[in-house]
mmCIF file of N, CA and C in Angstrom:
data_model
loop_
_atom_site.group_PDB
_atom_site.id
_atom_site.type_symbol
_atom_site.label_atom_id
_atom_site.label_comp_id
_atom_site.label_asym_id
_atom_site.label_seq_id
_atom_site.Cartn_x
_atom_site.Cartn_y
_atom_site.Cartn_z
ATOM 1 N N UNK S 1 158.247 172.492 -109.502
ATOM 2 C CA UNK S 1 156.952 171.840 -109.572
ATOM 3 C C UNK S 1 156.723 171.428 -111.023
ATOM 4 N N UNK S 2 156.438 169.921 -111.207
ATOM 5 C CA UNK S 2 156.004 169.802 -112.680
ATOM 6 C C UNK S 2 154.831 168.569 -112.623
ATOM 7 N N UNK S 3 154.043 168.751 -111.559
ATOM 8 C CA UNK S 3 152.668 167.809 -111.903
ATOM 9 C C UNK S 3 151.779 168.967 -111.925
ATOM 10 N N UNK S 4 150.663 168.574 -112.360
ATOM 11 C CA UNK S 4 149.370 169.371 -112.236
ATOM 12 C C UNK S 4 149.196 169.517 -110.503
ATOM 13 N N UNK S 5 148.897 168.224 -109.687
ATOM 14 C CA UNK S 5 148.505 168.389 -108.210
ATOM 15 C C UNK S 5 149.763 169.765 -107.388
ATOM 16 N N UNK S 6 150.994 169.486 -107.802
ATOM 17 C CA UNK S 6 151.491 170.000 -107.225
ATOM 18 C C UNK S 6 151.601 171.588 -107.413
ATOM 19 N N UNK S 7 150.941 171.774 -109.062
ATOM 20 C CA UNK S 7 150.752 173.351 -109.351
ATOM 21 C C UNK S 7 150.026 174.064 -108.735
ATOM 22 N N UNK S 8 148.474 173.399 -108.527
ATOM 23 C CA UNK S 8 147.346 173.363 -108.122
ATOM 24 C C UNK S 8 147.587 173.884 -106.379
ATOM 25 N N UNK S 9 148.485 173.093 -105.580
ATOM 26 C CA UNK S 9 148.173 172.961 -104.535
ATOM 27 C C UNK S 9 149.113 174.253 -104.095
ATOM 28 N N UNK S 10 150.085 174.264 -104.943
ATOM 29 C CA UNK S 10 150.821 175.799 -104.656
ATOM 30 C C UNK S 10 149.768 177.168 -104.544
ATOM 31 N N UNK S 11 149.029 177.294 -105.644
ATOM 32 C CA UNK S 11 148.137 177.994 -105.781
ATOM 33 C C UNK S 11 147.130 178.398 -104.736
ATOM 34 N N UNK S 12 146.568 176.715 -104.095
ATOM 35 C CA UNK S 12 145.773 176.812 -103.177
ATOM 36 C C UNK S 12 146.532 177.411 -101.352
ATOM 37 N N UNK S 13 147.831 177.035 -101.233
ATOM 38 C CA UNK S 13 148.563 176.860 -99.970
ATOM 39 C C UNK S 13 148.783 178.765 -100.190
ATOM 40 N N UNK S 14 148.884 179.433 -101.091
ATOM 41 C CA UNK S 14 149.304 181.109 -101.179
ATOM 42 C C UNK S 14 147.418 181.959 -100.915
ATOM 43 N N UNK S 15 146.610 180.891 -102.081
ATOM 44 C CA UNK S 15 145.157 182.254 -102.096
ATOM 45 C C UNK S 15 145.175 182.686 -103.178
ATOM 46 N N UNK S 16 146.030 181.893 -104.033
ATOM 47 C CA UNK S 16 146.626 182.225 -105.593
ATOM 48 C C UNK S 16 145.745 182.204 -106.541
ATOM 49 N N UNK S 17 144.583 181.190 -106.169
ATOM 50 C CA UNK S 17 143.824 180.210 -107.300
ATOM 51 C C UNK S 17 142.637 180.747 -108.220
ATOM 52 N N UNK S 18 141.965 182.148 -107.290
ATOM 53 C CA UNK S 18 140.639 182.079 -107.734
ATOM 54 C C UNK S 18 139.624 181.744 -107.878
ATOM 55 N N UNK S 19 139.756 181.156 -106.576
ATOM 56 C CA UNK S 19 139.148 180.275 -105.377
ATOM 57 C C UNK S 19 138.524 179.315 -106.601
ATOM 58 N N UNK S 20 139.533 178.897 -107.229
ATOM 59 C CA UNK S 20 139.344 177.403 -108.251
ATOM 60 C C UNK S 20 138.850 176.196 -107.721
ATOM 61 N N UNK S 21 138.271 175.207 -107.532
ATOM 62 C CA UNK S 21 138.157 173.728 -106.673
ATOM 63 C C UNK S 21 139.171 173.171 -106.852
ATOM 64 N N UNK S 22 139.296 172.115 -106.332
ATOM 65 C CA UNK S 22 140.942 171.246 -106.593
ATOM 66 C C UNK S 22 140.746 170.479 -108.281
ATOM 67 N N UNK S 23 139.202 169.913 -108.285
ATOM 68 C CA UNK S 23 139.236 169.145 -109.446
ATOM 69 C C UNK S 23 139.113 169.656 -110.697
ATOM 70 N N UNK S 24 138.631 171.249 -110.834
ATOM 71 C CA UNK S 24 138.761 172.157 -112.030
ATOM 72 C C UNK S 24 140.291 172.533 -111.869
ATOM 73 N N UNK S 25 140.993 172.953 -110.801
ATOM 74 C CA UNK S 25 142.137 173.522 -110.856
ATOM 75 C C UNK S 25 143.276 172.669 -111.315
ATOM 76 N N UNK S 26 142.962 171.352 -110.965
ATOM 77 C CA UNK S 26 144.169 170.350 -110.981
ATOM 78 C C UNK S 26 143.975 169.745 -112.799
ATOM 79 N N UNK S 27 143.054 169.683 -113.503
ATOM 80 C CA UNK S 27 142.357 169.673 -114.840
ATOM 81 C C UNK S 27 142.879 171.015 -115.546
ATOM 82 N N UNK S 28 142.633 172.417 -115.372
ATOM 83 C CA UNK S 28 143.259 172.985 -115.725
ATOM 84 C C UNK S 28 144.946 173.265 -115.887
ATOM 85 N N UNK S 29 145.557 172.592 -114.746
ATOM 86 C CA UNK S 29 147.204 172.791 -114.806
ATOM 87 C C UNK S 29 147.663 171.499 -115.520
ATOM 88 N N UNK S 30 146.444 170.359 -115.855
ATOM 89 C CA UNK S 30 146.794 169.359 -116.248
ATOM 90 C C UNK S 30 146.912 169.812 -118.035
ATOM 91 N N UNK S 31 145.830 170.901 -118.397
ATOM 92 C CA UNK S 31 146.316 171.317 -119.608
ATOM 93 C C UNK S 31 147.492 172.011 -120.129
ATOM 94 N N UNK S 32 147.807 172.447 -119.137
ATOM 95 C CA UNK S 32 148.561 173.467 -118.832
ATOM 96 C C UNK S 32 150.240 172.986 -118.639
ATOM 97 N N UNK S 33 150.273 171.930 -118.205
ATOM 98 C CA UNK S 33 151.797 170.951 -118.835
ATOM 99 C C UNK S 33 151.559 170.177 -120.148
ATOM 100 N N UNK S 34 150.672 169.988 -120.322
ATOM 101 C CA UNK S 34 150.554 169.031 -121.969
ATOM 102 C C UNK S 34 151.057 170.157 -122.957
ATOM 103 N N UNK S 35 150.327 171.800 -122.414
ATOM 104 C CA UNK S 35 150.939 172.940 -123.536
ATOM 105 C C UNK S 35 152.693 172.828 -123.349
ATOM 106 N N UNK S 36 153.228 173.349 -122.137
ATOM 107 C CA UNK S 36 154.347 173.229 -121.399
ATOM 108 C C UNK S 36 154.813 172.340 -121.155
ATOM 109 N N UNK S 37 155.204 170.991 -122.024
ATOM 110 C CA UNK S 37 156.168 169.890 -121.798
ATOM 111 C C UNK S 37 157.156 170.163 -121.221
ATOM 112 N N UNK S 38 157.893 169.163 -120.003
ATOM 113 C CA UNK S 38 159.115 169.567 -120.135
ATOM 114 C C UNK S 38 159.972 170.518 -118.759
ATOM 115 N N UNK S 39 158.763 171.123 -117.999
ATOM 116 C CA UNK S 39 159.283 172.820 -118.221
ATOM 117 C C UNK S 39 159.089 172.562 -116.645
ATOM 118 N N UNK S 40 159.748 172.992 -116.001
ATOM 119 C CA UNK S 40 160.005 172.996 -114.222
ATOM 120 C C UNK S 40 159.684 174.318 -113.779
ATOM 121 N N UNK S 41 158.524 174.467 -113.105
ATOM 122 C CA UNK S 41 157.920 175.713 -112.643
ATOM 123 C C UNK S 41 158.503 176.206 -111.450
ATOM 124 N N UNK S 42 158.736 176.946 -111.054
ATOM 125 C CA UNK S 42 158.798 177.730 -109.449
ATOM 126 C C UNK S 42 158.063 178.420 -108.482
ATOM 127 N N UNK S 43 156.871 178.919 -109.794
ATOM 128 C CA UNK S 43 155.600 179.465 -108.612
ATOM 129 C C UNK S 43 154.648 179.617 -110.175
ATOM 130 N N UNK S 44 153.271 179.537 -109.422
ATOM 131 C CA UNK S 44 152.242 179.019 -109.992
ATOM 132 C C UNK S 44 150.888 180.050 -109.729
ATOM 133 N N UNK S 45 150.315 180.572 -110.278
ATOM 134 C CA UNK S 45 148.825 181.472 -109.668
ATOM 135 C C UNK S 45 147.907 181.073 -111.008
ATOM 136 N N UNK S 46 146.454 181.322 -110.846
ATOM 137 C CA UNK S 46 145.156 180.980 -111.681
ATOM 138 C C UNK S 46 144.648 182.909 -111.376
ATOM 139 N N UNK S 47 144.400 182.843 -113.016
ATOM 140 C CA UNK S 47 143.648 184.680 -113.184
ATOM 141 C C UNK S 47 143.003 184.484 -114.752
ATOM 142 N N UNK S 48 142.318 185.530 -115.076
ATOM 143 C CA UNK S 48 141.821 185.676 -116.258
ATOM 144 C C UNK S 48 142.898 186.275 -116.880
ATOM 145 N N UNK S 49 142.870 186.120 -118.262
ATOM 146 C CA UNK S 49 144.025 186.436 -119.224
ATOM 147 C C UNK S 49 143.740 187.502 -120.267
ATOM 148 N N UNK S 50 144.241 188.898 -120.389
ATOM 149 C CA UNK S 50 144.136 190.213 -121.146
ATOM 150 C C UNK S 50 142.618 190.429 -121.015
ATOM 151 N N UNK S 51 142.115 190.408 -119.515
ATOM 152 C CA UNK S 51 141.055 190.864 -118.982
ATOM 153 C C UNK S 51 140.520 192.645 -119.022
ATOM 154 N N UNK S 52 139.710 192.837 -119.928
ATOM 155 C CA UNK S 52 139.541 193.967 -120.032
ATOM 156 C C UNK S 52 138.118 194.526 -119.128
ATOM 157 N N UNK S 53 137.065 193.165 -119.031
ATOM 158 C CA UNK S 53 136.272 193.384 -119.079
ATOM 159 C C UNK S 53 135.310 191.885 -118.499
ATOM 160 N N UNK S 54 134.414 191.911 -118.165
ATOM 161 C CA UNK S 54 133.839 190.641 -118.124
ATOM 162 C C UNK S 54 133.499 189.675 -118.982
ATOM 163 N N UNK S 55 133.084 190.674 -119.995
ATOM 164 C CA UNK S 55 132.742 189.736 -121.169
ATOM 165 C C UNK S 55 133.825 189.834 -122.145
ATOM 166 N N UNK S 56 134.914 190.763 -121.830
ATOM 167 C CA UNK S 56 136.258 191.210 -122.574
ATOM 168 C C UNK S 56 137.517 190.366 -122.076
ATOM 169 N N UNK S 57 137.729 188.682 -121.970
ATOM 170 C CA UNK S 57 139.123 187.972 -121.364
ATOM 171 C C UNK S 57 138.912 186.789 -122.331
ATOM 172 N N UNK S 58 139.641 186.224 -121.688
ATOM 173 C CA UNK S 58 140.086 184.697 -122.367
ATOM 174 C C UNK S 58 140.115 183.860 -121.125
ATOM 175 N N UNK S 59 138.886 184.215 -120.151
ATOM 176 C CA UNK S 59 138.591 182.823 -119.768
ATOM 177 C C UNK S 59 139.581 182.400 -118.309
ATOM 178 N N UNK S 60 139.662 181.709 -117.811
ATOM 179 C CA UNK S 60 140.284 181.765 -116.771
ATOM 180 C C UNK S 60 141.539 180.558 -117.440
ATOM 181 N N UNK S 61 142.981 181.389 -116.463
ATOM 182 C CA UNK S 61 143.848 181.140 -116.951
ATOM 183 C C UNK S 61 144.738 180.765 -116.332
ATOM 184 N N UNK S 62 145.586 179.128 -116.640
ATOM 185 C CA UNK S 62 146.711 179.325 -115.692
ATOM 186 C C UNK S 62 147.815 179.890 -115.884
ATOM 187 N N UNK S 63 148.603 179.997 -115.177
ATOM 188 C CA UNK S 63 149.994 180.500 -115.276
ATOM 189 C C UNK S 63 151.397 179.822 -114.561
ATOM 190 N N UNK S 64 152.514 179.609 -114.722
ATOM 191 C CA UNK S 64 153.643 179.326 -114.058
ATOM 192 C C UNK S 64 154.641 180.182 -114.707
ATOM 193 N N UNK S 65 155.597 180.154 -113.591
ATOM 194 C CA UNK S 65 156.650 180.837 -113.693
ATOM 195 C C UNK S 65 158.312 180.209 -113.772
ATOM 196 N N UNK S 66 159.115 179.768 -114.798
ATOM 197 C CA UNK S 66 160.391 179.379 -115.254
ATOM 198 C C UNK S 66 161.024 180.157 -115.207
ATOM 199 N N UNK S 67 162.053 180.230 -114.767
ATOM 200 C CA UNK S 67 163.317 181.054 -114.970
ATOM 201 C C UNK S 67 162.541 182.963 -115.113
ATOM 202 N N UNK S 68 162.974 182.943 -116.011
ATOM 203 C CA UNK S 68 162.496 184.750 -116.439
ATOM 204 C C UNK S 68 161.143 184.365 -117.365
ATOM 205 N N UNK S 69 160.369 183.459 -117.444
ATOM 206 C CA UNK S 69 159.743 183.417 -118.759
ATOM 207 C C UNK S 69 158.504 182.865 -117.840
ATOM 208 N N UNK S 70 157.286 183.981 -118.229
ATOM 209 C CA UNK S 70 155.840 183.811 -117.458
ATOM 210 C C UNK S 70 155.074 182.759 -118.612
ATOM 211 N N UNK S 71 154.839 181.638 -117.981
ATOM 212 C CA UNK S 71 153.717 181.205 -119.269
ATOM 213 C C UNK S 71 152.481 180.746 -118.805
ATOM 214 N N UNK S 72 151.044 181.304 -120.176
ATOM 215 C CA UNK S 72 149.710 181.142 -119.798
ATOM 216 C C UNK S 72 148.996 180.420 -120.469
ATOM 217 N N UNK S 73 148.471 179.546 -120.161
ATOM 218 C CA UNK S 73 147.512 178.709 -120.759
ATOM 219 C C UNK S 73 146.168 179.597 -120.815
ATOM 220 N N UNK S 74 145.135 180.069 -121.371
ATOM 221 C CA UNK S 74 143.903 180.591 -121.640
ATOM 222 C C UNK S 74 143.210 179.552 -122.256
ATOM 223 N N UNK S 75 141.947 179.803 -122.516
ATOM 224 C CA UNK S 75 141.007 179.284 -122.930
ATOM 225 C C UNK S 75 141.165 179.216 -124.328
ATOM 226 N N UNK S 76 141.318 180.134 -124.928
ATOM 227 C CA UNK S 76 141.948 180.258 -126.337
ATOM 228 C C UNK S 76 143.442 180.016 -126.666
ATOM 229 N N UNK S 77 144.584 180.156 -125.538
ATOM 230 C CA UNK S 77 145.420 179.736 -126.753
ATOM 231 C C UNK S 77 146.401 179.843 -125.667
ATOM 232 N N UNK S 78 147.864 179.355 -125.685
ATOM 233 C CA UNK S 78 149.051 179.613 -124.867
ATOM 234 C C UNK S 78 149.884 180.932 -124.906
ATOM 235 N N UNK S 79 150.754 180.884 -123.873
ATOM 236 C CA UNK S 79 151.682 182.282 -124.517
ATOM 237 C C UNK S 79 153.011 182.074 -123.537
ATOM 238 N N UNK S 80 153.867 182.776 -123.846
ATOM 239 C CA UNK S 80 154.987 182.911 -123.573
ATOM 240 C C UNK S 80 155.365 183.872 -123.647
ATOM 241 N N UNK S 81 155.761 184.890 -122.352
ATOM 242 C CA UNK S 81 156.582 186.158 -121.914
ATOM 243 C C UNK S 81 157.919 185.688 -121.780
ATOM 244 N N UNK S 82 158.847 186.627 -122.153
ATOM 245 C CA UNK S 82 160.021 186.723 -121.315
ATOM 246 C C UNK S 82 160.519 188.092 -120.956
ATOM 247 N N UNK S 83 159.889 187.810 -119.647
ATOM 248 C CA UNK S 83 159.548 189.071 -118.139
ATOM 249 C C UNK S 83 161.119 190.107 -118.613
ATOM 250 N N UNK S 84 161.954 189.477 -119.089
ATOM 251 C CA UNK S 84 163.513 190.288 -119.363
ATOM 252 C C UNK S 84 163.258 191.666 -120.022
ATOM 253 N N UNK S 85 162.147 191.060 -121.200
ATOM 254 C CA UNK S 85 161.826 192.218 -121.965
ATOM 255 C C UNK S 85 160.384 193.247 -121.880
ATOM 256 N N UNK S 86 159.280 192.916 -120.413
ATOM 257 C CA UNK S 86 159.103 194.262 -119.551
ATOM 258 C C UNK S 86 159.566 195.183 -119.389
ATOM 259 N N UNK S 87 159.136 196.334 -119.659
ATOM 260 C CA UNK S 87 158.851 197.622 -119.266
ATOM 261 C C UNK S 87 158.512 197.729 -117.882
ATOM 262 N N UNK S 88 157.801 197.573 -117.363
ATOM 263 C CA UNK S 88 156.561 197.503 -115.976
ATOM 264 C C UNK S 88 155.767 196.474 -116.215
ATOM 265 N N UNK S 89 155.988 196.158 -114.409
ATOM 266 C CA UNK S 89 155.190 195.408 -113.905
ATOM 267 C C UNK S 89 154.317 196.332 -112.919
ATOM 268 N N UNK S 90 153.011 196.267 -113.008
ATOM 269 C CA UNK S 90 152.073 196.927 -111.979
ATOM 270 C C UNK S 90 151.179 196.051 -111.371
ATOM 271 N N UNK S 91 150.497 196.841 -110.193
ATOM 272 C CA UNK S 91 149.369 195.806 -109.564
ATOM 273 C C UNK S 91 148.432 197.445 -109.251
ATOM 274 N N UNK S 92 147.491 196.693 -109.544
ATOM 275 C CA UNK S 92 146.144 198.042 -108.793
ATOM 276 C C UNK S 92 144.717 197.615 -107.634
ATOM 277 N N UNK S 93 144.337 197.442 -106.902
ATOM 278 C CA UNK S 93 143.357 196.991 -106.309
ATOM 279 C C UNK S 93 141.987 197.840 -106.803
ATOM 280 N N UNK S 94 141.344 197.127 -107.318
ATOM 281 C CA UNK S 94 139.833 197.583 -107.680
ATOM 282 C C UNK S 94 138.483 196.984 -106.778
ATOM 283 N N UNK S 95 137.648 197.528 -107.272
ATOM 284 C CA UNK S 95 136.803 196.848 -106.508
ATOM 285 C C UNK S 95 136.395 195.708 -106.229
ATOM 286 N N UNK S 96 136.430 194.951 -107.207
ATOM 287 C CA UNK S 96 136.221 193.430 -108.055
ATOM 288 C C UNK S 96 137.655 192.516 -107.690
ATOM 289 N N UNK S 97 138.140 193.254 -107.060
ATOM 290 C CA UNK S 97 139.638 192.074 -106.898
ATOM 291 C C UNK S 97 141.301 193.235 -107.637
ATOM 292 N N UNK S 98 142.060 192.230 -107.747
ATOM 293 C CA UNK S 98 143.280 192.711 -107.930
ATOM 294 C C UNK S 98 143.466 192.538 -109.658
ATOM 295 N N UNK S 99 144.094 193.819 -110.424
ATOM 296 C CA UNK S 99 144.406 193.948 -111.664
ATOM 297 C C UNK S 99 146.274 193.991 -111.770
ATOM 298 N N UNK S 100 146.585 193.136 -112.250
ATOM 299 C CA UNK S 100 148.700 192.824 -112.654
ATOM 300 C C UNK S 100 148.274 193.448 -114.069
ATOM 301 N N UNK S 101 149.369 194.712 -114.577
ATOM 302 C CA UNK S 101 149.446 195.138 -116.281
ATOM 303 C C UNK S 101 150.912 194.946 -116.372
ATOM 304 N N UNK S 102 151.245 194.073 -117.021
ATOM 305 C CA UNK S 102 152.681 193.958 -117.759
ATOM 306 C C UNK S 102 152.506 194.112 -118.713
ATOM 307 N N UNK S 103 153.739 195.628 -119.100
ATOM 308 C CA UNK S 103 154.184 196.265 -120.035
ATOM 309 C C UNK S 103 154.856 196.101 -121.039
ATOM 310 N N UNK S 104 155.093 195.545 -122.122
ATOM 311 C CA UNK S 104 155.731 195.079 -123.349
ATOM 312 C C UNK S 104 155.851 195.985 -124.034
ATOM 313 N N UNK S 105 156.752 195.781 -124.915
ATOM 314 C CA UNK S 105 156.950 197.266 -126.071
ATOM 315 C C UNK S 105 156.301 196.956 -127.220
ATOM 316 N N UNK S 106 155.654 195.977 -127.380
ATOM 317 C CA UNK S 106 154.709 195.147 -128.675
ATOM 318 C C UNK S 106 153.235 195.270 -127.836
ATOM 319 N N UNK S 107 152.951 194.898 -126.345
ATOM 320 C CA UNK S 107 150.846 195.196 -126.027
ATOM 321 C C UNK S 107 151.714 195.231 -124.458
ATOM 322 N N UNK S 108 150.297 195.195 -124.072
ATOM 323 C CA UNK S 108 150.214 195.591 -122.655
ATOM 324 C C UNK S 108 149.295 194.319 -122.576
ATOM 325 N N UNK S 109 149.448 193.808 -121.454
ATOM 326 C CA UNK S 109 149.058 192.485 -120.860
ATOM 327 C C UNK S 109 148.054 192.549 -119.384
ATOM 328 N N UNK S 110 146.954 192.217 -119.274
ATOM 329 C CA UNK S 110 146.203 192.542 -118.305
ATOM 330 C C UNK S 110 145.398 191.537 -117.652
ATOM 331 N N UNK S 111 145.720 191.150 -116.457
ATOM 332 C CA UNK S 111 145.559 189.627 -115.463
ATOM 333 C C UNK S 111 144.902 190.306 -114.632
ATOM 334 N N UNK S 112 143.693 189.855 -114.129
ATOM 335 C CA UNK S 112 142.512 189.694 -112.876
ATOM 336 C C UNK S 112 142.749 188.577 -112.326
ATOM 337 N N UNK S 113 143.509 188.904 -110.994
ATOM 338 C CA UNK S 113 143.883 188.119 -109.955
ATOM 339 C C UNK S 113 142.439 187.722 -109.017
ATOM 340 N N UNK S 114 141.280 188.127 -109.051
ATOM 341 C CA UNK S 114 140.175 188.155 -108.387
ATOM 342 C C UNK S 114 140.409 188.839 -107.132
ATOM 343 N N UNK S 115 140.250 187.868 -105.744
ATOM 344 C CA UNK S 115 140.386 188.952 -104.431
ATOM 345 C C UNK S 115 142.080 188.316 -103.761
ATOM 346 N N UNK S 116 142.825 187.560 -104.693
ATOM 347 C CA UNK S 116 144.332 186.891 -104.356
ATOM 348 C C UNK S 116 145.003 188.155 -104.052
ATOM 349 N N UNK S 117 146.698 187.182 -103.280
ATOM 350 C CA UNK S 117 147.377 188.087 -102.953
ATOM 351 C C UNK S 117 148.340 189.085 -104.027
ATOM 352 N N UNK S 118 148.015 189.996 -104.504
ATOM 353 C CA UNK S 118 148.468 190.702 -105.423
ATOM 354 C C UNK S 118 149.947 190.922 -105.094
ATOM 355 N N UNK S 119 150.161 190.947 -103.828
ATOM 356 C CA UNK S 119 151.543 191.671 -104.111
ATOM 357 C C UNK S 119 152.578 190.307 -104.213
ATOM 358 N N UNK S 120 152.083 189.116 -103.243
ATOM 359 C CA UNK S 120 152.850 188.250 -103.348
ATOM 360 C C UNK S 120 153.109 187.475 -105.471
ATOM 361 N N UNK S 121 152.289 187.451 -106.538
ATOM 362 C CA UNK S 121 152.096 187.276 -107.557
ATOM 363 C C UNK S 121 153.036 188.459 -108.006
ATOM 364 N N UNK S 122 152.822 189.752 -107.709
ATOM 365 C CA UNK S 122 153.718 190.585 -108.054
ATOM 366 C C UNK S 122 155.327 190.837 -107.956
ATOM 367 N N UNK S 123 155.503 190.407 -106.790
ATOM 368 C CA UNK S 123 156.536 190.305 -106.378
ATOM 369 C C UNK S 123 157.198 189.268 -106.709
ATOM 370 N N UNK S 124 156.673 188.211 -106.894
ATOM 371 C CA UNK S 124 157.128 186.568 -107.877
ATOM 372 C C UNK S 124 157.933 187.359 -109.542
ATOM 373 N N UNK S 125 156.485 187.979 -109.771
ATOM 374 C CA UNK S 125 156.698 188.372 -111.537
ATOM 375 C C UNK S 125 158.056 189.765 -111.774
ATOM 376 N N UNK S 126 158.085 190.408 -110.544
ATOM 377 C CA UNK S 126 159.184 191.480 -110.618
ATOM 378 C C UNK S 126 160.714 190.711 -110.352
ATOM 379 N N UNK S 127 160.665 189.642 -109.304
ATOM 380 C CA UNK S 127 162.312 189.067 -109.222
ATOM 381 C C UNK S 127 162.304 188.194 -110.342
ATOM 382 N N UNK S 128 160.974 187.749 -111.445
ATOM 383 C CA UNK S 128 161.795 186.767 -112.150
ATOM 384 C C UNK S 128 162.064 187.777 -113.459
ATOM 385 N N UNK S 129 161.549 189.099 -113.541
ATOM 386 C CA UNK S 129 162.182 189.818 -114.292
ATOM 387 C C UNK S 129 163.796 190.585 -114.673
ATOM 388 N N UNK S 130 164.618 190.745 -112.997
ATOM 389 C CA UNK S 130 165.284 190.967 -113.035
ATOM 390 C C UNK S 130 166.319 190.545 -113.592
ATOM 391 N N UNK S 131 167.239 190.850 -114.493
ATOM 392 C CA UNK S 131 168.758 190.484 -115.142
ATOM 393 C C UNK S 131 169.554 189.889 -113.723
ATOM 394 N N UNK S 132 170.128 188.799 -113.733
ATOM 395 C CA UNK S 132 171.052 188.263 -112.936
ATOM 396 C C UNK S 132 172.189 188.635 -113.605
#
């Protein structure tokens, strides 16, 4: 996947989105390749980014997934994982929706999936971690 519509609509066809609209969601992934030139996605979800808190994130955030390497567009700024060098990947169900903590040996990383499918996002982020 490398348009915005087609990021967007991945998102929407799983429950991925955060119950985003099409025209904020498709605007957001549209920022979200201008950061990411270039770059051929495989799976796609919308969450808040190192969500601690309500008034403690960066805003709602997209995400795609390349090869081994998770990348997020936030409100504040881009980023680039490479899932290789995880520790743990977790998922927890809270009251408020679903919490993903990926483990780094430099921070710990913390995504509010809202009420999406946690395990399917999880399960995306654990096979693209694995060493082939």
């Amino acid at each position: 996947m490398n348009t915005a519509s087609e990021l967007y609509q991945f998102t929407k066809k799983y429950g991925i989105n955060y119950n985003t609209n099409e025209d904020k969601g498709v605007l957001l992934f549209d920022r979200f390749l201008q950061a990411f030139p270039k770059t051929n996605f495989t799976f796609s979800f919308i969450g808040f980014h190192k969500y601690e808190s309500l008034k403690k994130q960066e805003g709602l955030t997209a995400y795609g997934l390349s090869g081994n390497t998770l990348y997020a567009l936030s409100k504040q700024k881009a980023y680039r994982y490479n899932l290789y060098q995880c520790q743990e990947i977790s998922g927890k169900k809270k009251l408020n929706g679903i919490r993903l903590t990926l483990v780094f040996k430099t921070e710990t990383i913390k995504i509010n999936l809202g009420f999406a499918d946690g395990n399917l996002v999880l399960a995306a982020l654990k096979q693209a971690s694995q060493k082939k």
